[in-house]
Amino acid sequence: MATALILASGSLIRAQLLRGAGLDFSIETAPVDEAEIRIALQAEGASAGDTAIVLAEAKALRVSRKRPGALVIGCDQMLDCNGVWFEKPGDRDHARAHLQALRGRDHTLSSGIVVARDGQRIWHHLSTARLSVRPLSEAFIEAYLDAAGEAVLNSVGAYQLEGLGAQLFSRIEGDYFTILGLPLLPLLDFLRLQGVLKR
């Protein structure tokens, strides 16, 4: 009997990446108080990367405890710009403020992924990318927000590299999948070792 694979995330892009890679999985979102965890870890001096892993683990474990034997994938992403952590914007005004704060500056995106089985973390991976946002005019920001619409609210930093967000950057260092929020290649390697995918 095949091992059940569950994505503990409501992210459309993560689901698209997994489907595109040929994986058969179900989706079950995990109710986790992400803001409370972030605040507590930042107060303790944790890095953005460590926080991404903790959040990913919290999601994976929450679902794993209810789904015996399944491999549950939890993911999270943190954006750090000179020590300031950004979250997904709540509305257009917040998205505009994010883009204004990031323009002309470098920042890092840390994408953490955790796989759990039977309520235990059995694998994790952290990948970080560095991105440089070009100087953006106010007119460009408004036109970008008009064109991108509510899609920008689904992405930390208010951008989506796979679409119009590519116009925001002057340089990117790191893995494309990491920037999209799912370090896919290490996950596929792990799933091959687990027999979920052919070697």
PDB file of C-alpha atoms in Angstrom:
ATOM      1  CA  MET A   1       0.000   0.000   0.000  1.00  0.00           C
ATOM      2  CA  ALA A   2       1.400   3.394  -1.033  1.00  0.00           C
ATOM      3  CA  THR A   3       2.352   5.878   1.667  1.00  0.00           C
ATOM      4  CA  ALA A   4      -0.101   8.773   1.838  1.00  0.00           C
ATOM      5  CA  LEU A   5       1.472  12.166   1.154  1.00  0.00           C
ATOM      6  CA  ILE A   6      -0.137  15.289   2.630  1.00  0.00           C
ATOM      7  CA  LEU A   7       0.725  18.947   2.090  1.00  0.00           C
ATOM      8  CA  ALA A   8      -0.016  20.889   5.275  1.00  0.00           C
ATOM      9  CA  SER A   9      -0.360  24.182   3.427  1.00  0.00           C
ATOM     10  CA  GLY A  10      -3.043  26.096   1.596  1.00  0.00           C
ATOM     11  CA  SER A  11      -0.479  27.692  -0.739  1.00  0.00           C
ATOM     12  CA  LEU A  12      -1.557  27.387  -4.356  1.00  0.00           C
ATOM     13  CA  ILE A  13       1.978  27.725  -5.687  1.00  0.00           C
ATOM     14  CA  ARG A  14       3.326  24.968  -3.419  1.00  0.00           C
ATOM     15  CA  ALA A  15       0.559  22.658  -4.580  1.00  0.00           C
ATOM     16  CA  GLN A  16       1.296  23.550  -8.210  1.00  0.00           C
ATOM     17  CA  LEU A  17       4.998  22.780  -7.741  1.00  0.00           C
ATOM     18  CA  LEU A  18       4.259  19.366  -6.231  1.00  0.00           C
ATOM     19  CA  ARG A  19       1.712  18.514  -8.916  1.00  0.00           C
ATOM     20  CA  GLY A  20       4.114  19.668 -11.606  1.00  0.00           C
ATOM     21  CA  ALA A  21       6.732  17.287 -10.201  1.00  0.00           C
ATOM     22  CA  GLY A  22       4.281  14.404 -10.569  1.00  0.00           C
ATOM     23  CA  LEU A  23       3.413  13.877  -6.909  1.00  0.00           C
ATOM     24  CA  ASP A  24       0.086  12.450  -5.779  1.00  0.00           C
ATOM     25  CA  PHE A  25      -0.917  14.134  -2.531  1.00  0.00           C
ATOM     26  CA  SER A  26      -3.784  15.606  -0.576  1.00  0.00           C
ATOM     27  CA  ILE A  27      -3.983  19.002   1.094  1.00  0.00           C
ATOM     28  CA  GLU A  28      -4.852  19.573   4.714  1.00  0.00           C
ATOM     29  CA  THR A  29      -4.170  22.981   6.180  1.00  0.00           C
ATOM     30  CA  ALA A  30      -2.933  23.228   9.735  1.00  0.00           C
ATOM     31  CA  PRO A  31      -4.324  25.920  12.053  1.00  0.00           C
ATOM     32  CA  VAL A  32      -1.203  27.352  13.700  1.00  0.00           C
ATOM     33  CA  ASP A  33      -0.841  30.752  15.387  1.00  0.00           C
ATOM     34  CA  GLU A  34       2.059  31.838  13.211  1.00  0.00           C
ATOM     35  CA  ALA A  35       2.185  35.395  14.530  1.00  0.00           C
ATOM     36  CA  GLU A  36       2.522  34.224  18.137  1.00  0.00           C
ATOM     37  CA  ILE A  37       5.336  31.830  17.222  1.00  0.00           C
ATOM     38  CA  ARG A  38       7.187  34.485  15.203  1.00  0.00           C
ATOM     39  CA  ILE A  39       6.948  37.057  17.992  1.00  0.00           C
ATOM     40  CA  ALA A  40       8.165  34.606  20.625  1.00  0.00           C
ATOM     41  CA  LEU A  41      11.099  33.395  18.543  1.00  0.00           C
ATOM     42  CA  GLN A  42      12.161  36.891  17.521  1.00  0.00           C
ATOM     43  CA  ALA A  43      12.105  37.927  21.181  1.00  0.00           C
ATOM     44  CA  GLU A  44      14.403  34.984  21.915  1.00  0.00           C
ATOM     45  CA  GLY A  45      16.835  36.108  19.216  1.00  0.00           C
ATOM     46  CA  ALA A  46      16.099  33.300  16.767  1.00  0.00           C
ATOM     47  CA  SER A  47      17.069  33.782  13.147  1.00  0.00           C
ATOM     48  CA  ALA A  48      14.523  34.084  10.359  1.00  0.00           C
ATOM     49  CA  GLY A  49      15.701  30.719   9.027  1.00  0.00           C
ATOM     50  CA  ASP A  50      15.266  28.963  12.365  1.00  0.00           C
ATOM     51  CA  THR A  51      11.806  30.501  12.620  1.00  0.00           C
ATOM     52  CA  ALA A  52      10.838  29.201   9.177  1.00  0.00           C
ATOM     53  CA  ILE A  53      11.762  25.672  10.275  1.00  0.00           C
ATOM     54  CA  VAL A  54       9.845  25.950  13.561  1.00  0.00           C
ATOM     55  CA  LEU A  55       6.738  27.182  11.746  1.00  0.00           C
ATOM     56  CA  ALA A  56       7.006  24.468   9.105  1.00  0.00           C
ATOM     57  CA  GLU A  57       7.380  21.852  11.824  1.00  0.00           C
ATOM     58  CA  ALA A  58       4.380  23.151  13.763  1.00  0.00           C
ATOM     59  CA  LYS A  59       2.206  22.765  10.657  1.00  0.00           C
ATOM     60  CA  ALA A  60       3.530  19.315   9.763  1.00  0.00           C
ATOM     61  CA  LEU A  61       3.126  17.956  13.292  1.00  0.00           C
ATOM     62  CA  ARG A  62      -0.390  19.337  13.683  1.00  0.00           C
ATOM     63  CA  VAL A  63      -1.589  17.350  10.673  1.00  0.00           C
ATOM     64  CA  SER A  64       0.687  14.340  11.244  1.00  0.00           C
ATOM     65  CA  ARG A  65      -0.814  13.589  14.657  1.00  0.00           C
ATOM     66  CA  LYS A  66      -4.198  13.063  12.972  1.00  0.00           C
ATOM     67  CA  ARG A  67      -2.933  11.045   9.978  1.00  0.00           C
ATOM     68  CA  PRO A  68      -1.059   7.922  11.156  1.00  0.00           C
ATOM     69  CA  GLY A  69       1.529   6.604   8.715  1.00  0.00           C
ATOM     70  CA  ALA A  70       1.256   9.525   6.305  1.00  0.00           C
ATOM     71  CA  LEU A  71       4.181  11.689   5.260  1.00  0.00           C
ATOM     72  CA  VAL A  72       3.137  15.258   6.022  1.00  0.00           C
ATOM     73  CA  ILE A  73       4.937  18.196   4.424  1.00  0.00           C
ATOM     74  CA  GLY A  74       5.002  21.477   6.328  1.00  0.00           C
ATOM     75  CA  CYS A  75       6.472  24.638   4.811  1.00  0.00           C
ATOM     76  CA  ASP A  76       7.090  28.220   5.793  1.00  0.00           C
ATOM     77  CA  GLN A  77       8.973  31.185   4.465  1.00  0.00           C
ATOM     78  CA  MET A  78      10.507  34.187   6.202  1.00  0.00           C
ATOM     79  CA  LEU A  79      11.644  37.464   4.637  1.00  0.00           C
ATOM     80  CA  ASP A  80      14.371  39.358   6.494  1.00  0.00           C
ATOM     81  CA  CYS A  81      15.477  42.828   5.403  1.00  0.00           C
ATOM     82  CA  ASN A  82      18.242  44.092   7.691  1.00  0.00           C
ATOM     83  CA  GLY A  83      16.683  42.473  10.748  1.00  0.00           C
ATOM     84  CA  VAL A  84      13.096  43.445   9.944  1.00  0.00           C
ATOM     85  CA  TRP A  85      10.794  40.484   9.306  1.00  0.00           C
ATOM     86  CA  PHE A  86       8.042  40.865   6.752  1.00  0.00           C
ATOM     87  CA  GLU A  87       4.764  38.943   6.656  1.00  0.00           C
ATOM     88  CA  LYS A  88       2.198  38.503   3.922  1.00  0.00           C
ATOM     89  CA  PRO A  89       0.497  41.870   3.373  1.00  0.00           C
ATOM     90  CA  GLY A  90      -3.051  42.096   4.638  1.00  0.00           C
ATOM     91  CA  ASP A  91      -4.263  44.475   1.944  1.00  0.00           C
ATOM     92  CA  ARG A  92      -3.113  46.731  -0.889  1.00  0.00           C
ATOM     93  CA  ASP A  93      -1.865  49.435   1.473  1.00  0.00           C
ATOM     94  CA  HIS A  94       0.350  46.939   3.276  1.00  0.00           C
ATOM     95  CA  ALA A  95       1.581  45.557  -0.048  1.00  0.00           C
ATOM     96  CA  ARG A  96       2.515  49.068  -1.154  1.00  0.00           C
ATOM     97  CA  ALA A  97       4.344  49.684   2.123  1.00  0.00           C
ATOM     98  CA  HIS A  98       6.298  46.430   1.692  1.00  0.00           C
ATOM     99  CA  LEU A  99       7.426  47.359  -1.796  1.00  0.00           C
ATOM    100  CA  GLN A 100       8.375  50.860  -0.689  1.00  0.00           C
ATOM    101  CA  ALA A 101      10.440  49.436   2.188  1.00  0.00           C
ATOM    102  CA  LEU A 102      12.194  46.859  -0.013  1.00  0.00           C
ATOM    103  CA  ARG A 103      12.968  48.998  -3.069  1.00  0.00           C
ATOM    104  CA  GLY A 104      16.624  49.597  -3.696  1.00  0.00           C
ATOM    105  CA  ARG A 105      17.599  47.118  -0.971  1.00  0.00           C
ATOM    106  CA  ASP A 106      18.722  43.529  -0.539  1.00  0.00           C
ATOM    107  CA  HIS A 107      16.831  40.991   1.535  1.00  0.00           C
ATOM    108  CA  THR A 108      16.881  37.280   2.238  1.00  0.00           C
ATOM    109  CA  LEU A 109      14.138  34.702   1.874  1.00  0.00           C
ATOM    110  CA  SER A 110      14.441  31.608   4.041  1.00  0.00           C
ATOM    111  CA  SER A 111      12.255  28.662   3.074  1.00  0.00           C
ATOM    112  CA  GLY A 112      11.929  25.869   5.596  1.00  0.00           C
ATOM    113  CA  ILE A 113      10.412  22.491   4.926  1.00  0.00           C
ATOM    114  CA  VAL A 114       9.690  19.707   7.418  1.00  0.00           C
ATOM    115  CA  VAL A 115       8.344  16.217   6.823  1.00  0.00           C
ATOM    116  CA  ALA A 116       6.647  14.475   9.735  1.00  0.00           C
ATOM    117  CA  ARG A 117       5.300  10.985  10.269  1.00  0.00           C
ATOM    118  CA  ASP A 118       3.225   9.809  13.242  1.00  0.00           C
ATOM    119  CA  GLY A 119       3.687  13.090  15.061  1.00  0.00           C
ATOM    120  CA  GLN A 120       7.498  13.151  14.742  1.00  0.00           C
ATOM    121  CA  ARG A 121       9.747  15.247  12.529  1.00  0.00           C
ATOM    122  CA  ILE A 122      11.726  12.846  10.338  1.00  0.00           C
ATOM    123  CA  TRP A 123      13.370  15.281   7.906  1.00  0.00           C
ATOM    124  CA  HIS A 124      13.888  18.994   7.415  1.00  0.00           C
ATOM    125  CA  HIS A 125      15.659  21.348   5.056  1.00  0.00           C
ATOM    126  CA  LEU A 126      16.343  25.080   5.062  1.00  0.00           C
ATOM    127  CA  SER A 127      17.245  26.996   1.941  1.00  0.00           C
ATOM    128  CA  THR A 128      17.987  30.719   1.669  1.00  0.00           C
ATOM    129  CA  ALA A 129      17.993  33.072  -1.306  1.00  0.00           C
ATOM    130  CA  ARG A 130      19.187  36.662  -1.531  1.00  0.00           C
ATOM    131  CA  LEU A 131      17.251  39.134  -3.635  1.00  0.00           C
ATOM    132  CA  SER A 132      17.930  42.719  -4.703  1.00  0.00           C
ATOM    133  CA  VAL A 133      14.903  44.872  -5.403  1.00  0.00           C
ATOM    134  CA  ARG A 134      15.617  47.557  -7.966  1.00  0.00           C
ATOM    135  CA  PRO A 135      14.702  51.179  -7.249  1.00  0.00           C
ATOM    136  CA  LEU A 136      10.969  51.337  -7.888  1.00  0.00           C
ATOM    137  CA  SER A 137       9.105  54.525  -8.749  1.00  0.00           C
ATOM    138  CA  GLU A 138       5.797  55.263  -7.075  1.00  0.00           C
ATOM    139  CA  ALA A 139       4.140  55.085 -10.497  1.00  0.00           C
ATOM    140  CA  PHE A 140       5.576  51.619 -11.116  1.00  0.00           C
ATOM    141  CA  ILE A 141       4.439  50.362  -7.694  1.00  0.00           C
ATOM    142  CA  GLU A 142       0.882  51.527  -8.324  1.00  0.00           C
ATOM    143  CA  ALA A 143       0.822  50.042 -11.834  1.00  0.00           C
ATOM    144  CA  TYR A 144       2.269  46.787 -10.512  1.00  0.00           C
ATOM    145  CA  LEU A 145      -0.356  46.552  -7.758  1.00  0.00           C
ATOM    146  CA  ASP A 146      -3.113  47.299 -10.287  1.00  0.00           C
ATOM    147  CA  ALA A 147      -1.908  44.575 -12.649  1.00  0.00           C
ATOM    148  CA  ALA A 148      -1.075  41.928 -10.053  1.00  0.00           C
ATOM    149  CA  GLY A 149      -4.273  42.397  -8.064  1.00  0.00           C
ATOM    150  CA  GLU A 150      -4.972  40.369  -4.947  1.00  0.00           C
ATOM    151  CA  ALA A 151      -2.351  37.790  -5.891  1.00  0.00           C
ATOM    152  CA  VAL A 152       0.273  39.931  -4.144  1.00  0.00           C
ATOM    153  CA  LEU A 153      -1.472  39.259  -0.828  1.00  0.00           C
ATOM    154  CA  ASN A 154      -0.489  35.592  -1.064  1.00  0.00           C
ATOM    155  CA  SER A 155       3.232  36.297  -1.043  1.00  0.00           C
ATOM    156  CA  VAL A 156       5.504  37.562   1.692  1.00  0.00           C
ATOM    157  CA  GLY A 157       7.036  40.778   0.349  1.00  0.00           C
ATOM    158  CA  ALA A 158       4.072  41.291  -2.009  1.00  0.00           C
ATOM    159  CA  TYR A 159       5.740  39.724  -4.995  1.00  0.00           C
ATOM    160  CA  GLN A 160       5.452  36.563  -7.047  1.00  0.00           C
ATOM    161  CA  LEU A 161       8.597  35.786  -8.967  1.00  0.00           C
ATOM    162  CA  GLU A 162       6.756  33.398 -11.273  1.00  0.00           C
ATOM    163  CA  GLY A 163       4.701  36.293 -12.646  1.00  0.00           C
ATOM    164  CA  LEU A 164       4.857  40.086 -12.764  1.00  0.00           C
ATOM    165  CA  GLY A 165       7.046  40.077  -9.665  1.00  0.00           C
ATOM    166  CA  ALA A 166      10.048  39.293 -11.871  1.00  0.00           C
ATOM    167  CA  GLN A 167      10.026  42.981 -12.823  1.00  0.00           C
ATOM    168  CA  LEU A 168      10.806  44.009  -9.251  1.00  0.00           C
ATOM    169  CA  PHE A 169      14.342  42.664  -9.100  1.00  0.00           C
ATOM    170  CA  SER A 170      17.785  43.625 -10.327  1.00  0.00           C
ATOM    171  CA  ARG A 171      19.528  40.495  -9.020  1.00  0.00           C
ATOM    172  CA  ILE A 172      18.645  37.144  -7.482  1.00  0.00           C
ATOM    173  CA  GLU A 173      21.038  34.696  -5.845  1.00  0.00           C
ATOM    174  CA  GLY A 174      19.587  31.338  -4.921  1.00  0.00           C
ATOM    175  CA  ASP A 175      17.257  28.569  -5.902  1.00  0.00           C
ATOM    176  CA  TYR A 176      14.091  29.463  -7.807  1.00  0.00           C
ATOM    177  CA  PHE A 177      11.974  26.969  -5.863  1.00  0.00           C
ATOM    178  CA  THR A 178      13.239  28.418  -2.578  1.00  0.00           C
ATOM    179  CA  ILE A 179      11.951  31.825  -3.606  1.00  0.00           C
ATOM    180  CA  LEU A 180       8.564  30.301  -4.409  1.00  0.00           C
ATOM    181  CA  GLY A 181       8.449  28.875  -0.878  1.00  0.00           C
ATOM    182  CA  LEU A 182       9.189  25.179  -1.429  1.00  0.00           C
ATOM    183  CA  PRO A 183      12.777  23.867  -1.762  1.00  0.00           C
ATOM    184  CA  LEU A 184      11.607  21.218  -4.204  1.00  0.00           C
ATOM    185  CA  LEU A 185      14.771  19.367  -5.242  1.00  0.00           C
ATOM    186  CA  PRO A 186      15.871  18.340  -1.709  1.00  0.00           C
ATOM    187  CA  LEU A 187      12.296  17.226  -0.992  1.00  0.00           C
ATOM    188  CA  LEU A 188      12.224  15.067  -4.106  1.00  0.00           C
ATOM    189  CA  ASP A 189      15.523  13.468  -3.058  1.00  0.00           C
ATOM    190  CA  PHE A 190      14.045  12.665   0.352  1.00  0.00           C
ATOM    191  CA  LEU A 191      10.866  11.211  -1.156  1.00  0.00           C
ATOM    192  CA  ARG A 192      12.957   8.942  -3.375  1.00  0.00           C
ATOM    193  CA  LEU A 193      14.743   7.628  -0.304  1.00  0.00           C
ATOM    194  CA  GLN A 194      11.343   6.966   1.269  1.00  0.00           C
ATOM    195  CA  GLY A 195      10.191   5.006  -1.751  1.00  0.00           C
ATOM    196  CA  VAL A 196       7.491   7.526  -2.628  1.00  0.00           C
ATOM    197  CA  LEU A 197       9.241   8.259  -5.926  1.00  0.00           C
ATOM    198  CA  LYS A 198      11.276   5.949  -8.104  1.00  0.00           C
ATOM    199  CA  ARG A 199      15.029   6.259  -7.833  1.00  0.00           C
TER     200      ARG A 199
END
